[in-house]
PDB file of C-alpha atoms in Angstrom:
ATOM      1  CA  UNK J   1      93.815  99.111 117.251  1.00  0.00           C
ATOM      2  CA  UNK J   2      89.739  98.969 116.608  1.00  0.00           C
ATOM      3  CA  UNK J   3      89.135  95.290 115.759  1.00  0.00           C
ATOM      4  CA  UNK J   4      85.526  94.618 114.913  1.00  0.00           C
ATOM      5  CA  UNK J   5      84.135  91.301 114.874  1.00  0.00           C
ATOM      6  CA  UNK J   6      81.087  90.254 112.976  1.00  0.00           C
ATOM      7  CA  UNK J   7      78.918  87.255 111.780  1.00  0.00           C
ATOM      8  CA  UNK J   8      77.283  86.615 108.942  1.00  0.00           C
ATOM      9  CA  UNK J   9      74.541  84.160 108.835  1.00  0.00           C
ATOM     10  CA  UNK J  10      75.902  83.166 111.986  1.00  0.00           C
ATOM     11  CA  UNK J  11      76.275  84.297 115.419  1.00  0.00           C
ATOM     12  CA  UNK J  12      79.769  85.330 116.779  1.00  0.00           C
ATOM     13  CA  UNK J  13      79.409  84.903 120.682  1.00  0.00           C
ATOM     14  CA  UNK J  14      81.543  86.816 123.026  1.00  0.00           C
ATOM     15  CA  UNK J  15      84.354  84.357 123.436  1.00  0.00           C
ATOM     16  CA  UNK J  16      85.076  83.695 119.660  1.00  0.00           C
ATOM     17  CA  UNK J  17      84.868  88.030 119.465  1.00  0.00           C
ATOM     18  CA  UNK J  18      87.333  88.281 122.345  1.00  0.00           C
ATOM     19  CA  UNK J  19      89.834  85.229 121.201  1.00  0.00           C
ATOM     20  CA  UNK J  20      90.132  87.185 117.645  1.00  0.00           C
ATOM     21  CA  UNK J  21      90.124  90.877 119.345  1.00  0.00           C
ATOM     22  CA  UNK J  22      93.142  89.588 121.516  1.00  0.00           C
ATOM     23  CA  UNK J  23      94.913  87.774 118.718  1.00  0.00           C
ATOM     24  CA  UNK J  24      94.725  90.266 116.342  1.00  0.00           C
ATOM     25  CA  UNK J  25      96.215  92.590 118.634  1.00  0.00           C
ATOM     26  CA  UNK J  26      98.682  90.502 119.532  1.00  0.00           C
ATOM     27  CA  UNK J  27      99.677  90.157 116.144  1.00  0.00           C
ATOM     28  CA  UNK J  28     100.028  93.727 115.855  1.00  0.00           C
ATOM     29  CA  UNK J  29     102.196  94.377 118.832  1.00  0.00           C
ATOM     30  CA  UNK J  30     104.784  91.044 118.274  1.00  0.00           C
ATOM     31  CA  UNK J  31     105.347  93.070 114.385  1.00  0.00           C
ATOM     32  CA  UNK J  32     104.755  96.926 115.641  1.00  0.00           C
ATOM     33  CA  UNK J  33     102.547  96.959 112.367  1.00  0.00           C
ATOM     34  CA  UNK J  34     100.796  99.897 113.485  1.00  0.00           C
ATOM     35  CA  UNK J  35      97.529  98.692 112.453  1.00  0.00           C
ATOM     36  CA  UNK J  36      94.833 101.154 112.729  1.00  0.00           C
ATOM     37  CA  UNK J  37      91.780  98.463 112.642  1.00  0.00           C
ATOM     38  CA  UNK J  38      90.788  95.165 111.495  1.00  0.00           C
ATOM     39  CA  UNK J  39      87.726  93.576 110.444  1.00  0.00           C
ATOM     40  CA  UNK J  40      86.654  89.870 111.059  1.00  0.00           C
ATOM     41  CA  UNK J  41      83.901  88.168 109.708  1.00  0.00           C
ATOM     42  CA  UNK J  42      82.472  85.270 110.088  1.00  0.00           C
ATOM     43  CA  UNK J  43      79.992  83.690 107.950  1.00  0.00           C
ATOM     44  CA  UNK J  44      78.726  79.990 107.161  1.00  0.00           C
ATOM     45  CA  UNK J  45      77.140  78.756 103.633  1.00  0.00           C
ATOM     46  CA  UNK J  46      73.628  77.698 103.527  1.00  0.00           C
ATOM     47  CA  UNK J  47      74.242  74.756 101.713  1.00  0.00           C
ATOM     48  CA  UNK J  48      77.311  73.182 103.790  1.00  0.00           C
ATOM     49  CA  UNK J  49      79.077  73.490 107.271  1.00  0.00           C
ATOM     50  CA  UNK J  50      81.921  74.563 106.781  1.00  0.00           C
ATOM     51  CA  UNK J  51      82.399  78.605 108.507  1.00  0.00           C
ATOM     52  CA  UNK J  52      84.615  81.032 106.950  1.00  0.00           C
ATOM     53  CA  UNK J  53      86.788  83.381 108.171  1.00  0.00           C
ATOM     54  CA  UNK J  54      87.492  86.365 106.086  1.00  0.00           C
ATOM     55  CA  UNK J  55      90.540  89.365 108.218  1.00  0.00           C
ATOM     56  CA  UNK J  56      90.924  92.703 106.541  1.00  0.00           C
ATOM     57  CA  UNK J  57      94.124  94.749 108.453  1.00  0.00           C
ATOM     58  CA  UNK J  58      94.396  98.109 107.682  1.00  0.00           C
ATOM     59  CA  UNK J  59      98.123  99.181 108.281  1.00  0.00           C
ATOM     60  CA  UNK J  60      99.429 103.206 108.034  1.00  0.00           C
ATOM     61  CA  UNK J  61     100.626 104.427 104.419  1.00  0.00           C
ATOM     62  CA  UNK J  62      97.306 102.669 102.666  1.00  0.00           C
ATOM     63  CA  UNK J  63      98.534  99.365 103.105  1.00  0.00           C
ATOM     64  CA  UNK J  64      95.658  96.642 103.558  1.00  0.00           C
ATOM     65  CA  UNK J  65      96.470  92.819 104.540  1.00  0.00           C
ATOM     66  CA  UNK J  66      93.573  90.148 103.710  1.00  0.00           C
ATOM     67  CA  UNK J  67      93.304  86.565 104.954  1.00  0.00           C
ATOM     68  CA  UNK J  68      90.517  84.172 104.465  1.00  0.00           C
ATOM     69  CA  UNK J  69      90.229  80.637 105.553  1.00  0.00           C
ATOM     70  CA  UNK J  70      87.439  78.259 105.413  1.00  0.00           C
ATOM     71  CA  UNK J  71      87.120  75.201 108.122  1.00  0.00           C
ATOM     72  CA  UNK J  72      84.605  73.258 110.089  1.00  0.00           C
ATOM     73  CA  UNK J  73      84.980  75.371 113.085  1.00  0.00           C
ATOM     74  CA  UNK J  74      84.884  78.782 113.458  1.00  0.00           C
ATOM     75  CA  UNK J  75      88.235  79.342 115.799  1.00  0.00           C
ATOM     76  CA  UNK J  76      90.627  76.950 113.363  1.00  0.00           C
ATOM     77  CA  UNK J  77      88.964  78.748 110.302  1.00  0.00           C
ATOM     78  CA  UNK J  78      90.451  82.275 111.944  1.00  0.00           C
ATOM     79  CA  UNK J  79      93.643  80.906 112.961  1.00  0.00           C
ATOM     80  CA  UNK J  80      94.276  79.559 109.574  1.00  0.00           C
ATOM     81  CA  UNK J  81      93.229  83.401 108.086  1.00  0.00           C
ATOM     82  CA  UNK J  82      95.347  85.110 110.870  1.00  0.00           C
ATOM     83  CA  UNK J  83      98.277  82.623 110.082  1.00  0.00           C
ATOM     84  CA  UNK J  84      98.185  83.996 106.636  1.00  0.00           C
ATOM     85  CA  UNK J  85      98.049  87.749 107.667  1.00  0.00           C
ATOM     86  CA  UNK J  86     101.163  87.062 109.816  1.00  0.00           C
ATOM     87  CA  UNK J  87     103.152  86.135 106.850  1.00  0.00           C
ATOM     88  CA  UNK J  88     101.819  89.177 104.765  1.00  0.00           C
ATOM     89  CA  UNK J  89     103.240  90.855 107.418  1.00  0.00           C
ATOM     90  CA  UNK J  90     106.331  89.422 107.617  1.00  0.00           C
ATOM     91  CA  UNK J  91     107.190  89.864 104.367  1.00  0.00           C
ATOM     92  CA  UNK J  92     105.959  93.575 104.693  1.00  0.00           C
ATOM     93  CA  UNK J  93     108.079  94.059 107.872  1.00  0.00           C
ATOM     94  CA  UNK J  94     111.238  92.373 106.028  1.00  0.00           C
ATOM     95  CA  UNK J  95     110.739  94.751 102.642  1.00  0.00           C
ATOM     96  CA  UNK J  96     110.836  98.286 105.104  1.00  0.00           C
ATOM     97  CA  UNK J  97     113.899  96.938 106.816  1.00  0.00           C
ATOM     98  CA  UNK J  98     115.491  95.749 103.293  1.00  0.00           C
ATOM     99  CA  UNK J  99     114.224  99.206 101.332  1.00  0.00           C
ATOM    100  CA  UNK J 100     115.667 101.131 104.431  1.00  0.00           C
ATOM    101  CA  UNK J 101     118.727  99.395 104.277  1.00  0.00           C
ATOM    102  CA  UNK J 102     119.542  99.585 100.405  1.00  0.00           C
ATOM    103  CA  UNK J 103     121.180 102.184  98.652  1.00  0.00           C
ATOM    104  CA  UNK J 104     119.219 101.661  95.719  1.00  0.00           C
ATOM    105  CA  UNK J 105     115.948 100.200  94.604  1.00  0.00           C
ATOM    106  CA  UNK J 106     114.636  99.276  91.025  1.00  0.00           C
ATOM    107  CA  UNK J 107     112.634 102.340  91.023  1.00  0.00           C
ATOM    108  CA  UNK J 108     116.055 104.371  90.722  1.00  0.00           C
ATOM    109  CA  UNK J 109     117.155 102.151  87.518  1.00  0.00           C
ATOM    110  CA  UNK J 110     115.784 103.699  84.009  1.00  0.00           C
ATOM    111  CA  UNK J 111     114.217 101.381  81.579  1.00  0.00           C
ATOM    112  CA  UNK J 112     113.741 103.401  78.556  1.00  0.00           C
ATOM    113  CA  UNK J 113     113.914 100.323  75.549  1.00  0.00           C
ATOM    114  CA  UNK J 114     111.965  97.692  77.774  1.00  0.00           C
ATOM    115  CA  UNK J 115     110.346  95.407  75.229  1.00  0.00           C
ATOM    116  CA  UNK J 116     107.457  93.185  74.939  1.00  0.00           C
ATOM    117  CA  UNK J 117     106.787  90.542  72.624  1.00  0.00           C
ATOM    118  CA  UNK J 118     103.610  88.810  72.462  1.00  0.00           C
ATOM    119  CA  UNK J 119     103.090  85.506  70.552  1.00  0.00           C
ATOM    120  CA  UNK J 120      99.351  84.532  69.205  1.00  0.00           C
ATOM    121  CA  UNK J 121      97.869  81.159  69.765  1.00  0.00           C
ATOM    122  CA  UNK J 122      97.426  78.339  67.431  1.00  0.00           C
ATOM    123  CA  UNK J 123      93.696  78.338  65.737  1.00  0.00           C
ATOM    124  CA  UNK J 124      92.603  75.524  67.542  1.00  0.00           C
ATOM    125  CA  UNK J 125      93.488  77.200  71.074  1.00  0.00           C
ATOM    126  CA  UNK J 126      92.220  80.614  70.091  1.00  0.00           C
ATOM    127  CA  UNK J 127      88.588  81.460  72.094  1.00  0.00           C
ATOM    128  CA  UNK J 128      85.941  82.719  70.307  1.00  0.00           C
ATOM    129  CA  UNK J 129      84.990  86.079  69.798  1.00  0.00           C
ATOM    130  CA  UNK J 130      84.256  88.599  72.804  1.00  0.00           C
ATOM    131  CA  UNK J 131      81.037  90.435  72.474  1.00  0.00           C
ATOM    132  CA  UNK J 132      81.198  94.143  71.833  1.00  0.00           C
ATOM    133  CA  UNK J 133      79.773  94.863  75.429  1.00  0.00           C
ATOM    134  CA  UNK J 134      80.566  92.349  77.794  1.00  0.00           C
ATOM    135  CA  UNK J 135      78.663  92.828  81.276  1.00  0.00           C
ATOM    136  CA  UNK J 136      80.661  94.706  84.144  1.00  0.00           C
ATOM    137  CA  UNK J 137      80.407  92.391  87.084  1.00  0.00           C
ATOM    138  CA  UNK J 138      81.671  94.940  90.018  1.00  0.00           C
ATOM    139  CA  UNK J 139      82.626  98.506  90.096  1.00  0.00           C
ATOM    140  CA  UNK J 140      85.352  99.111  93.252  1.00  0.00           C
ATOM    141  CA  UNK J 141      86.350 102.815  94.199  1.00  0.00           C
ATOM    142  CA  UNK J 142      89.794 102.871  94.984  1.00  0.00           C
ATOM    143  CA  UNK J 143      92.611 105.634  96.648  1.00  0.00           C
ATOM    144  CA  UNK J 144      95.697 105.608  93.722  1.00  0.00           C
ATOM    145  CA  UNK J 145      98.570 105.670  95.898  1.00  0.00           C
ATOM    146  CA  UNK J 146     101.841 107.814  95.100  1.00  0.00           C
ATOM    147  CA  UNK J 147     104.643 105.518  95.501  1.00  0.00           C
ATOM    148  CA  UNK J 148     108.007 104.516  94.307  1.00  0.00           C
ATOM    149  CA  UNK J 149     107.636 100.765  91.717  1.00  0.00           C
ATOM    150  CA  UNK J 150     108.813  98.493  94.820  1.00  0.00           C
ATOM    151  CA  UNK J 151     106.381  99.749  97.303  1.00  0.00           C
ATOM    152  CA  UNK J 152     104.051  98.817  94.372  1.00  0.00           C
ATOM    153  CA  UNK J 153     104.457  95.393  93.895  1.00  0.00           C
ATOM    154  CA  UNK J 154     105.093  95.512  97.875  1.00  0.00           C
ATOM    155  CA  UNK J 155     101.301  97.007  97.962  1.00  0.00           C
ATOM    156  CA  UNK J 156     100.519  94.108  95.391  1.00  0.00           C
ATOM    157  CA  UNK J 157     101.008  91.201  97.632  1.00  0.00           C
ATOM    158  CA  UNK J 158     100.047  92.722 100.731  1.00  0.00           C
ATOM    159  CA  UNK J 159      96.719  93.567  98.797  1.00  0.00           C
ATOM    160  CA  UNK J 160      96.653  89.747  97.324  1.00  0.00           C
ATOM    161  CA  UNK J 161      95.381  91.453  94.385  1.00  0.00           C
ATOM    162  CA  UNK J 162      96.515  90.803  90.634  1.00  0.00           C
ATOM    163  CA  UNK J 163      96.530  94.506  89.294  1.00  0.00           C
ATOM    164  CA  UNK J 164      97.733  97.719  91.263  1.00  0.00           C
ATOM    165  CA  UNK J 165      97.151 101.622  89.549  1.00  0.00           C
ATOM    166  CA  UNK J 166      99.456 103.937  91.137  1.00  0.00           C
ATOM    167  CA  UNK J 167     101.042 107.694  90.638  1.00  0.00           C
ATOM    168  CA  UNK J 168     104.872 107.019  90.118  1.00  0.00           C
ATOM    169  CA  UNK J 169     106.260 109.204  92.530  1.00  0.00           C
ATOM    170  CA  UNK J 170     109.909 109.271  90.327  1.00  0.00           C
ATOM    171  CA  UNK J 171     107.740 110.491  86.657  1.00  0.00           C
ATOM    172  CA  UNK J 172     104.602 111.587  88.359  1.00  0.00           C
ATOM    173  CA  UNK J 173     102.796 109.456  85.913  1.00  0.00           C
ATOM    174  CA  UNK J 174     100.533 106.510  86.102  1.00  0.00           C
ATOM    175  CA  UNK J 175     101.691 103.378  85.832  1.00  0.00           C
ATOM    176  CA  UNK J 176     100.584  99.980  86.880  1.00  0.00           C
ATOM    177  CA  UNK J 177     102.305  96.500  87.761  1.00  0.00           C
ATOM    178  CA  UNK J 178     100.121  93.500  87.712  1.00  0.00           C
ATOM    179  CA  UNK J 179     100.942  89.468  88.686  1.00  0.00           C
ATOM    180  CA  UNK J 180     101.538  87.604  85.223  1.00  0.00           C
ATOM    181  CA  UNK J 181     100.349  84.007  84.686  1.00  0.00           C
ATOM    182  CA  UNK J 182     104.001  82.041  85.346  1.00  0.00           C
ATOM    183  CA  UNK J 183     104.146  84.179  88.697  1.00  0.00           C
ATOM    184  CA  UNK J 184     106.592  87.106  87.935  1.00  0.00           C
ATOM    185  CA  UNK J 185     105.925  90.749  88.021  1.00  0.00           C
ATOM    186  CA  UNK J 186     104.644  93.010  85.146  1.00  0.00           C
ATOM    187  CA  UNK J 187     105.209  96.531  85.043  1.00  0.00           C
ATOM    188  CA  UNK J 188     103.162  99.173  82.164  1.00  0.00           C
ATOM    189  CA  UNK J 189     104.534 102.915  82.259  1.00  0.00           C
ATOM    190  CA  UNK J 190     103.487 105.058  79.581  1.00  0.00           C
ATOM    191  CA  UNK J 191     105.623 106.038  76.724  1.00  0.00           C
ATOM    192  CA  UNK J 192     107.654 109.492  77.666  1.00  0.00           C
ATOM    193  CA  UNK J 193     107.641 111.962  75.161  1.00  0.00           C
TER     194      UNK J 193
END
């Protein structure tokens, strides 16, 4: 695995770029993740003390782990991020053995009537109007990946993301499944004709 350490605003010495090169590989051999490579960096704020710790593993089948961590010193700050990456993959290691052992997933269950109801605020909690053309903040370039609705919300929380697009590989249409506010697990498909 290619694990590349770097620093910002700060410099990573050779002992803190070996400790997380040895860890992270490791990590990678105790859950035969079959990580391609890693990134580490390591940066500190100008106005505190405080270093953070920011691990991006890139796993086979477009699967990408993130873990960040923020602490006074640089080596708990990366344990703390690497502790979280272990349980990412964890869970991600538990889901292929469950999927592999099922018979069935939810992908293979037809919703055709799912419903959606959507109840409106009172006045007093509604915000106020949106402008026409609100500012876009970031633009990211992404890979759409074809996969099945469970390795979809699988690709969700290994991605700590809120919102996934991806090519239903059942309908061959888009679809998307996104993290609602109490927690659970939204799914949009497009109407079939």
């Amino acid at each position: 695995m290619d694990v590349r350490v770097s620093g910002h605003q700060v410099d990573v010495g050779e002992a803190l770029r070996g400790h997380a090169a040895r860890r992270l590989q490791a990590t990678n051999d105790k859950y035969d993740a079959r990580a391609i490579s890693s990134t580490v960096t390591f940066g500190k704020g100008p106005h505190d003390h405080r270093f953070d710790c920011e691990i991006i593993l890139y796993a086979p089948n477009s699967v990408v782990l993130k873990g960040s961590s923020r602490g006074v010193e640089a080596q708990p700050a990366f344990e703390d991020a690497l502790n979280k990456i272990e349980k990412q993959m964890r869970r991600y290691m538990r889901r292929l053995r469950n999927r592999n052992g099922q018979a069935a997933s939810i992908a293979d269950v037809a919703f055709d009537n799912a419903g959606y109801t959507v109840f409106s605020l009172p006045e007093a909690e509604q915000e106020e109007e949106a402008p026409d053309n609100p500012p876009i903040v970031a633009e990211t370039r992404v890979d759409v990946p074809d996969a099945s609705v469970s390795d979809a919300v699988m690709m969700l929380d290994l991605r700590n993301t809120n919102a996934l697009l991806f090519k239903n590989s059942a309908t061959g249409t888009f679809n998307m499944v996104y993290r609602r506010g109490d927690g659970t697990i939204g799914w949009v498909e497009p109407q079939r004709v």
